[in-house]
Coordinates of C-alpha atoms and ligand atoms in Angstrom, one line a residue:
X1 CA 47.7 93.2 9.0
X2 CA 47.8 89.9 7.1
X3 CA 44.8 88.5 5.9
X4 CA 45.9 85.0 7.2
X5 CA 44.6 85.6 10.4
X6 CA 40.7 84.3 11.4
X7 CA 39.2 87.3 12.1
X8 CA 38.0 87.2 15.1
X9 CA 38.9 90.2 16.6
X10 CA 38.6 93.5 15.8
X11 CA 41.9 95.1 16.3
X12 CA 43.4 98.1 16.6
X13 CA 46.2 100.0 14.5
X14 CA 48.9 99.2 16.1
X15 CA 51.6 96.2 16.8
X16 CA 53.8 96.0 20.0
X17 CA 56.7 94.3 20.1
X18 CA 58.7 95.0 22.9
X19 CA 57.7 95.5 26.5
X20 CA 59.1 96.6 29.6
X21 CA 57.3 97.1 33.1
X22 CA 54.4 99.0 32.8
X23 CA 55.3 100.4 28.7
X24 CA 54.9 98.8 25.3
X25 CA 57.2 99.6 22.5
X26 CA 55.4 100.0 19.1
X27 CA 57.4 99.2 15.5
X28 CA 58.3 102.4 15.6
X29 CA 59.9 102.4 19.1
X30 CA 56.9 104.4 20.3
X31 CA 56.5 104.3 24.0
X32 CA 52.5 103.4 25.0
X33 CA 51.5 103.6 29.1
X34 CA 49.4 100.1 29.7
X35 CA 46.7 100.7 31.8
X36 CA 45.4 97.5 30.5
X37 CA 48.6 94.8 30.9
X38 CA 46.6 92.5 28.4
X39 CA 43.1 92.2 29.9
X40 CA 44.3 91.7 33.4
X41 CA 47.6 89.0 32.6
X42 CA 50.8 90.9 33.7
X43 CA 49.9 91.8 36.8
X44 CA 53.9 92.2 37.2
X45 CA 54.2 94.3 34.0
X46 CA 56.0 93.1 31.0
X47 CA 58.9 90.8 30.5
X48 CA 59.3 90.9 34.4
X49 CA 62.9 89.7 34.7
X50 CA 62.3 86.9 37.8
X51 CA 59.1 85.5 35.3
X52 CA 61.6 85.8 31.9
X53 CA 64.5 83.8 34.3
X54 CA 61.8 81.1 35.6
X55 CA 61.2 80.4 32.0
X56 CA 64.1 80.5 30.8
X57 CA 66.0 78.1 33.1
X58 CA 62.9 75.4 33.3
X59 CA 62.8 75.7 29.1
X60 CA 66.6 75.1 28.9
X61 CA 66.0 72.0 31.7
X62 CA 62.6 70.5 31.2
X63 CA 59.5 72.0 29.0
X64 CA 57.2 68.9 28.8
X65 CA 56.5 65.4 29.6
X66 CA 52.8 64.4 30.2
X67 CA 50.6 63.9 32.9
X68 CA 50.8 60.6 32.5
X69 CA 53.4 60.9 35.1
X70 CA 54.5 63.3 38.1
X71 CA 55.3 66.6 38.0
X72 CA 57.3 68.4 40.8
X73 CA 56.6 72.1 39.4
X74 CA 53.0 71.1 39.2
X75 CA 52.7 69.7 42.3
X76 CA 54.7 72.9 43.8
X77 CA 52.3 75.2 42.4
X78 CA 49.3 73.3 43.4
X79 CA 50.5 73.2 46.8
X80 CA 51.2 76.9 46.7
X81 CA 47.6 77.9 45.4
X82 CA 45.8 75.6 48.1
X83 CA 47.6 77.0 50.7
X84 CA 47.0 80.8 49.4
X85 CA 43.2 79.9 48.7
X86 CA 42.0 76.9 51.5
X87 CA 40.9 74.5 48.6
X88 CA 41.9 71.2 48.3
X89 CA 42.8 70.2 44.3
X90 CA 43.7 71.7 41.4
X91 CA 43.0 70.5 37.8
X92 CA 45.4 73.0 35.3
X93 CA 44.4 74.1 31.6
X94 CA 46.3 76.6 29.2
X95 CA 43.4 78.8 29.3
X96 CA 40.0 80.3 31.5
X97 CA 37.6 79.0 29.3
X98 CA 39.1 75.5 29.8
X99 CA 39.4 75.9 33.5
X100 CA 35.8 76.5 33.6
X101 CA 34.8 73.7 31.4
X102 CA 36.9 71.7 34.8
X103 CA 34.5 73.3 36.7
X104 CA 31.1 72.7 34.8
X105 CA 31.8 69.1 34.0
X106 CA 32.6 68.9 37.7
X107 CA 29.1 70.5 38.6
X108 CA 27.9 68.0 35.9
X109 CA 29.1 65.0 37.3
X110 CA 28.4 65.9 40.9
X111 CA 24.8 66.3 40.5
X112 CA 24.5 63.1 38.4
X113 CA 26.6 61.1 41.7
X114 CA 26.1 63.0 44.8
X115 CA 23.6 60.9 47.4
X116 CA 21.5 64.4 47.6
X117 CA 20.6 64.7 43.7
X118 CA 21.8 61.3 41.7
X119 CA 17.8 60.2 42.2
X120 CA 16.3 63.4 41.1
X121 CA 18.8 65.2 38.7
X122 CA 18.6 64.5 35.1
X123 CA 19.8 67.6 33.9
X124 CA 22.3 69.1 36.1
X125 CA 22.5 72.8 36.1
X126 CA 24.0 75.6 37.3
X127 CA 22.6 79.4 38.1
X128 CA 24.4 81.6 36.0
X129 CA 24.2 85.8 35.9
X130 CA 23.0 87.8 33.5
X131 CA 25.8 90.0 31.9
X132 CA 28.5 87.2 33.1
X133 CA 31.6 86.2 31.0
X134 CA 32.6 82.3 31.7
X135 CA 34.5 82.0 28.3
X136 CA 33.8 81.1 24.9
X137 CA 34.0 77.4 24.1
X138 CA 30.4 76.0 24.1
X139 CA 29.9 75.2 27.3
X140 CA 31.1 78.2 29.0
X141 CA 29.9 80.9 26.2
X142 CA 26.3 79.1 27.1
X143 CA 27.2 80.1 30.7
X144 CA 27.4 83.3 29.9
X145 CA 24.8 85.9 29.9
X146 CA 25.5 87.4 26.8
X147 CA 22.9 87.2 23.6
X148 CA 25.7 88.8 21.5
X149 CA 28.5 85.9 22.6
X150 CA 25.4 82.8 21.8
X151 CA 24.4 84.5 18.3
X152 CA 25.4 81.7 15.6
X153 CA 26.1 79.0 18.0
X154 CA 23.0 77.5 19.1
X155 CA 22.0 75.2 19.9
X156 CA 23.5 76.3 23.0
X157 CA 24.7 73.9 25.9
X158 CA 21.9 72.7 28.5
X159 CA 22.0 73.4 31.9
X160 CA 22.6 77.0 32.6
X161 CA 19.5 79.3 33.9
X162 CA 20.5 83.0 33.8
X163 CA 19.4 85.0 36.7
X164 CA 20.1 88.9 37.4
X165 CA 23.5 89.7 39.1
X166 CA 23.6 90.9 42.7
X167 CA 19.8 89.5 43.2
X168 CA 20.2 87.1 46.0
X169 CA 15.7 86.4 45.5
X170 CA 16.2 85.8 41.9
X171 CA 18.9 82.9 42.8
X172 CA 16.1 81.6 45.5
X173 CA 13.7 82.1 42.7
X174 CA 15.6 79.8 39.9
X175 CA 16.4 77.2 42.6
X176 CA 12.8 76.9 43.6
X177 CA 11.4 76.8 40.3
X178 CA 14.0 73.6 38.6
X179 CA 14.9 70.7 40.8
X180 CA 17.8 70.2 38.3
X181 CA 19.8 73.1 40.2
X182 CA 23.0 71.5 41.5
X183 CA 25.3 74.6 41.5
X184 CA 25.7 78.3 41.3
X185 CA 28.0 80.7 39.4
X186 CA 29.9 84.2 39.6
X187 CA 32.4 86.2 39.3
X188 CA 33.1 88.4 42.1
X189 CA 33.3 91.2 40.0
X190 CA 31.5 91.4 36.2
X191 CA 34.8 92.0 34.3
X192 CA 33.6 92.1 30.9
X193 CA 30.1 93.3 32.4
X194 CA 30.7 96.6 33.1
X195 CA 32.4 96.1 35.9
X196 CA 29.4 95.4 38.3
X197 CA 30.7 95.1 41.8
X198 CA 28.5 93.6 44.2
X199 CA 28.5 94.4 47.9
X200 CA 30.8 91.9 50.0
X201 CA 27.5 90.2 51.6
X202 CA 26.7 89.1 48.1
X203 CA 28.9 85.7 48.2
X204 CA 28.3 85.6 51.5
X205 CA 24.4 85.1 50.9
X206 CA 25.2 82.9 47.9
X207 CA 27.8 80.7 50.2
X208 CA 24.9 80.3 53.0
X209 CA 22.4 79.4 50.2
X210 CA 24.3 77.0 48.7
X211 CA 25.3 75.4 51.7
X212 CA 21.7 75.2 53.1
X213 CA 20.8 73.5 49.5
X214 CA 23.9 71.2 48.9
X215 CA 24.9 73.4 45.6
X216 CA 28.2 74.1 44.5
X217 CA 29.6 77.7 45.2
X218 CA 31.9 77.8 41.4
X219 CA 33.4 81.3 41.7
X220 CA 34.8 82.6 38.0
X221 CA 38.4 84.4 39.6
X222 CA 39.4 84.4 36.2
X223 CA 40.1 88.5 36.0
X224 CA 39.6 88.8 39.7
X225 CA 42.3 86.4 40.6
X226 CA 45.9 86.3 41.5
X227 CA 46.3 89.8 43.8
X228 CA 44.2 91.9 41.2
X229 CA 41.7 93.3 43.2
X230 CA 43.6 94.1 46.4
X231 CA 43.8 90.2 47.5
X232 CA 44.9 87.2 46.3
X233 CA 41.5 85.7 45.5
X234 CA 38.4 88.8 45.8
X235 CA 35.9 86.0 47.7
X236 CA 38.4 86.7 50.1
X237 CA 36.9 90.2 50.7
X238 CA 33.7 88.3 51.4
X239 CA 35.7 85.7 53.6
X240 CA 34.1 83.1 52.0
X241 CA 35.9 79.8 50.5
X242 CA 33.5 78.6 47.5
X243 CA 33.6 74.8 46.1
X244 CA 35.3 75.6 42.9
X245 CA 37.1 78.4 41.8
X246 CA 38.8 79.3 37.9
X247 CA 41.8 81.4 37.3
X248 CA 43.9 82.3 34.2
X249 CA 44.4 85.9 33.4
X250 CA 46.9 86.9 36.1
X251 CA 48.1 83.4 37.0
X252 CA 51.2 83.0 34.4
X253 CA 52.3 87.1 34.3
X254 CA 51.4 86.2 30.3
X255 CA 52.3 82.4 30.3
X256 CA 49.8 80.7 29.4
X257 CA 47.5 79.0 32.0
X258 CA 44.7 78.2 33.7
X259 CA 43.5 76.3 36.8
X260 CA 40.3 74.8 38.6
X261 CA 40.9 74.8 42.0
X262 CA 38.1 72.7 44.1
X263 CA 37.4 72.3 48.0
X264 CA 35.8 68.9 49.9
X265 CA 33.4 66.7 47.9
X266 CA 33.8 69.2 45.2
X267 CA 37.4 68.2 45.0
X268 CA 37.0 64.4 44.7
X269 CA 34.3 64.1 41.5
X270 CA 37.3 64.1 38.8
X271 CA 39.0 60.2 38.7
X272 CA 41.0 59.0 36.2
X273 CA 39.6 59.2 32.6
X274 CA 37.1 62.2 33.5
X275 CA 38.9 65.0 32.1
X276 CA 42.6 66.1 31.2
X277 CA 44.4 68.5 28.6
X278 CA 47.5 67.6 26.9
X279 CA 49.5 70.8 28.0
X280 CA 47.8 71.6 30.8
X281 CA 50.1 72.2 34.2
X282 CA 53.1 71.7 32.2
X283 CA 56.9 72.2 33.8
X284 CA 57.3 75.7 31.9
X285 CA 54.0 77.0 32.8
X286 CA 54.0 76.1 36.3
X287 CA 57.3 77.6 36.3
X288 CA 55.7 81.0 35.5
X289 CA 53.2 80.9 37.6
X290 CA 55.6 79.7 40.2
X291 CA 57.6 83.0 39.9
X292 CA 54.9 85.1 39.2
X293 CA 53.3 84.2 42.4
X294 CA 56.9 83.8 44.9
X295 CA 57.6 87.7 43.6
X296 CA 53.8 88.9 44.0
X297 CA 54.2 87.1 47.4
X298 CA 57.7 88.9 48.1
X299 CA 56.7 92.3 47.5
X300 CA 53.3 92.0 49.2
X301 CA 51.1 93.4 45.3
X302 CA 48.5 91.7 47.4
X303 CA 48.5 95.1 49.7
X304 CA 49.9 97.6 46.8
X305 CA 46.7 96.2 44.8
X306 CA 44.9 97.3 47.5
X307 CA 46.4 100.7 48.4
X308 CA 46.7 101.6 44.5
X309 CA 43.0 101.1 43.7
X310 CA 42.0 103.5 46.6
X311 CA 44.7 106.0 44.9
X312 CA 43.1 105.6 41.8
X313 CA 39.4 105.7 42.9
X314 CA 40.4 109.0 45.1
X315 CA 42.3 110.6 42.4
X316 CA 39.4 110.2 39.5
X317 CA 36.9 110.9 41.8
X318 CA 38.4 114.2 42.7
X319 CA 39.7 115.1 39.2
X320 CA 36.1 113.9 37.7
X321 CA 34.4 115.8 40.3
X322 CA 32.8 118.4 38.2
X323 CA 31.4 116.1 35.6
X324 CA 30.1 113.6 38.8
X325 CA 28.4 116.2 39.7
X326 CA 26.8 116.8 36.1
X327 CA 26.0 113.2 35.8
X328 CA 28.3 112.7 32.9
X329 CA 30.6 110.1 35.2
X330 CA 27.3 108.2 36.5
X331 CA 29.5 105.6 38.9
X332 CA 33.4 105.0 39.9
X333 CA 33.8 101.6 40.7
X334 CA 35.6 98.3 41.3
X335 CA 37.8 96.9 43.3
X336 CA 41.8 97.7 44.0
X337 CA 43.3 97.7 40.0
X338 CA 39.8 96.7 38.8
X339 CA 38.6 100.4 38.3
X340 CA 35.6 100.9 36.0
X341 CA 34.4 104.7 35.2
X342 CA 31.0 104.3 33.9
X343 CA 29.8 107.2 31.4
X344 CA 26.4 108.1 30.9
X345 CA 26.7 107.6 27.4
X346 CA 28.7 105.1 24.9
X347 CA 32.0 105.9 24.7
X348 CA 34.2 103.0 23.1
X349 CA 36.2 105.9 21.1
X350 CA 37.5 106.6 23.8
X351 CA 39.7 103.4 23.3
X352 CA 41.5 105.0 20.1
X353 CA 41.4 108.5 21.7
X354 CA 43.7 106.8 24.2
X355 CA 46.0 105.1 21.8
X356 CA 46.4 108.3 20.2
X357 CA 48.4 109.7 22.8
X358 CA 49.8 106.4 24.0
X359 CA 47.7 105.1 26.3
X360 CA 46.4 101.3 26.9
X361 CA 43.0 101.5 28.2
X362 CA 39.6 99.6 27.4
X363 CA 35.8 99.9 27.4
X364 CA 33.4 97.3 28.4
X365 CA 29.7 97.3 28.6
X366 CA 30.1 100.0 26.0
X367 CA 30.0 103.2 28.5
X368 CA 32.3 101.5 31.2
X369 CA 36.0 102.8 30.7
X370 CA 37.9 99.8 31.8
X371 CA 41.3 99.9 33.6
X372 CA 43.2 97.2 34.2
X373 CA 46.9 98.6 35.3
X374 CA 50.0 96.6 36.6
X375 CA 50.3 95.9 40.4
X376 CA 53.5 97.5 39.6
X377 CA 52.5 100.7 38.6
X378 CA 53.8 103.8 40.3
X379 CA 52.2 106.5 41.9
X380 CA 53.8 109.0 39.3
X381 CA 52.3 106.5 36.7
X382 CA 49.0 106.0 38.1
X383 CA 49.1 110.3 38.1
X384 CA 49.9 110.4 34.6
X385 CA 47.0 107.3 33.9
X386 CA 44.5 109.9 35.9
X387 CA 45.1 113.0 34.6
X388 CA 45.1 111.3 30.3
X389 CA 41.9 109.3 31.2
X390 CA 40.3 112.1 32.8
X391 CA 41.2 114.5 29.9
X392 CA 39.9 112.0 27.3
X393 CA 36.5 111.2 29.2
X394 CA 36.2 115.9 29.9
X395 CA 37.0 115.6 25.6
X396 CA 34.3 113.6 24.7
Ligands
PLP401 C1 38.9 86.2 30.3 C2 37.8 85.5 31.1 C3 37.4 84.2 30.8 C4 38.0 83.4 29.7 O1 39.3 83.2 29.7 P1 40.2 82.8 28.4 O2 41.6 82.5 28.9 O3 40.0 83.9 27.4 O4 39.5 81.5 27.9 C5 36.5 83.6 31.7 N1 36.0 84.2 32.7 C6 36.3 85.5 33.0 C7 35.7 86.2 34.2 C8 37.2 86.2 32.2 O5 37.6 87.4 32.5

C-alpha cells in the first residue's frame, strides 16, 4: 500500500473495489460476505441502485451551491428527518464528528445564554460516559471516554466530566458535585465500547433527570441511527425524544454526511454566524440520504432490522450454546443488526481469521466480536454469517 498515505489506520491486507448488496469484490475478483457494511454506513448494502440513481441524476443537475442560499433537497430532507424523529432543526455536516461539534457548541452556547445558567455557568459542560465514542476532532475525542483516543492531544477540551455508563447515581453524582453541568451525553448503544446496551429505562431516567434540571438530553445516534437497531432512531425504543441528537454512519448509504438534529429551546441557540461547514447539506448529499431513507421507508428495514437481530441473536445463541454454557461466550448482545458476541478473552484475530475465508466482521473493546450486517441481508446470508462466525469464535 503506498506509503503516501498518513497512517493513521492500521489496515488490513486487502483492497475492495467493487461492491454489490451485501458482497465486496477484492482485486482479484474474490467474493467477501460484509457483516460489517463499513462500520454501520450501508445499511442498504453496496452500490444500492435507487442511492447510485439519486446521485447520479442530482450530480448530472446540481452538485453544489452554498448555504448562503436555499436549498430544496436540504430543506426536503430536513423535513423528512423531523418528521421521522419529533425534533425541530437540523444543522448538516459531511461527517459524525462534525455533527457532534453542532451539538457541543450548542450545549456551549446554551448554558452561557439560557435564563436558568447564563448567571452561574462559566464553564459549560456536559456529562459524558466512560467507554463512549463522540468522534475524534478535539472537542469530541475530549468527549470521549477513551485514555487511548486523548494520548498525544492534551491539553484536551474543557467541559466534559466522564461518568460510568448505565449508572443513572453517578449522573446525579457529577451534576451535584459542578454547577457548570448544562447537558448530558450518550449513545444508546456503546458502539465502539463493546457494545454496552443499556436497559430501555436508561434514557428514560436520563430524559426525567434532565428535564427536572433544565440539561440538554444530546443523544450520539451516530451508529445507532437511521433503522440500524430495529428503529429509525434507538431512543425510540425508550420512547423518549432528547434535545439534540447526531447521525452519520447510516444516513447517506456511504455518501458522505452528517446531521445535528435539535428539539425546542435546543433548536433555536444557533443564529447566523454561530456555526456552518462549507459542504455540509449539499444538493448531492441530501440527495443520498433522500433515497437512502424514501427506500429504507418503502421496504419497512425499520421492521426487517428488527426481526433480523432477533434471528441473529437466536441463531448464535443456539449455535454458541455449548461454549455459553462454558463461559467462553460471556454475553450476546445488542440491539436488531447491532449484535455484539463478547468473548472471555481477547480475540481481535479473529478479524483476519474472518478475512481469510471472506468474511467482513470486526472486534471492538478487544473481546467484543462486532457485527454490523446490511438491513438487507438475507436469512440464507445471515445463516451463512452464523454458522463462519460461530466456527471462528469454537477455533480460537
Ligand atoms: C463513528 C462515530 C462517530 C464519529 O463519526 P465520524 O463520521 O467518523 O466522524 C461518533 N459517534 C459515534 C457513536 C460513532 O459511532
Amino acid at each position: 500500500m503506498s506509503d503516501h498515505i498518513m497512517n493513521t489506520y492500521g489496515r488490513l491486507p486487502v483492497s475492495f473495489v467493487k461492491g454489490e448488496g451485501c458482497y465486496l469484490y477484492d482485486e482479484q475478483g474474490q467474493r467477501y460476505l460484509d457483516a460489517l457494511t463499513g462500520i454501520a454506513v450501508c445499511g442498504l448494502g453496496h452500490s444500492h441502485p435507487a442511492v447510485t440513481l439519486a446521485i447520479s441524476e442530482q450530480a448530472a443537475t446540481l452538485m453544489h451551491t452554498s448555504n448562503l442560499y436555499g436549498i430544496p433537497k436540504q430543506e426536503e430532507l430536513a423535513d423528512k428527518l423531523c418528521d421521522l424523529s419529533s425534533m425541530d432543526r437540523v444543522f448538516f455536516s459531511n461527517s459524525g464528528a462534525e455533527a457532534n461539534e453542532a451539538a457541543i457548541k450548542i450545549a456551549r452556547k446554551y448554558g452561557h445564554t439560557a435564563d436558568a445558567f447564563k448567571d452561574k455557568v462559566d464553564l459549560p459542560t456536559i456529562i459524558v460516559a466512560n467507554k463512549s465514542f463522540h468522534g475524534r476532532t478535539l472537542s469530541t475525542l475530549s468527549a470521549t471516554g477513551n485514555a487511548k483516543v486523548h494520548a498525544g492531544f492534551e491539553p484536551l477540551v474543557p467541559g466534559f466530566i466522564h461518568v460510568d455508563f448505565e449508572n443513572m447515581d453517578a449522573i446525579k453524582q457529577a451534576a451535584d458535585d459542578n454547577d457548570n453541568v448544562v447537558a448530558i451525553m450518550v449513545e444508546p448503544i456503546q458502539g465502539e465500547g463493546g457494545l454496552a446496551t443499556p436497559a430501555t429505562s436508561y434514557l428514560q431516567e436520563i430524559r426525567t433527570f434532565c428535564d427536572e434540571k433544565g440539561f440538554l438530553m444530546i443523544l450520539d445516534e451516530i451508529q445507532t441511527g437511521i433503522c440500524r437497531t430495529g428503529k429509525w432512531f434507538a431512543g425510540q425504543h425508550s420512547d423518549i425524544v432528547p434535545d439534540i441528537m447526531t447521525l452519520a454512519k447510516g444516513l447517506g448509504n456511504g455518501f458522505p454526511i452528517g446531521a445535528c438534529l435539535a428539539k425546542g429551546a435546543a433548536a433555536e441557540v444557533l443564529v447566523p454566524g454561530n456555526h456552518g461547514s462549507t459542504f455540509g447539506g449539499n444538493p448531492l448529499a441530501c440527495a443520498a440520504a433522500l433515497a437512502t431513507i424514501k427506500t429504507m421507508s418503502e421496504q419497512n428495514l425499520e421492521q426487517r432490522a428488527a426481526d433480523l437481530g432477533v434471528y441473529f441473536q437466536q441463531g448464535f445463541k443456539k449455535s454458541l450454546a455449548d461454549l455459553i454454557q462454558q463461559g467462553l461466550v460471556k454475553d450476546i448482545r445488542g440491539k436488531g443488526l447491532m449484535i455484539g458476541i463478547e468473548l472471555n478473552k481477547p480475540c481481535t484475530e479473529l478479524v483476519q481469521k474472518a478475512l481469510n475465508k471472506q468474511l467482513l466482521i470486526n472486534v471492538t473493546a478487544d473481546n467484543v466480536v462486532r457485527l454490523l450486517p446490511a438491513l438487507i441481508t438475507s436469512n440464507n446470508q445471515a445463516d451463512e454469517i452464523i454458522s463462519l462466525v460461530s466456527e471462528l469464535i469454537r477455533d480460537l
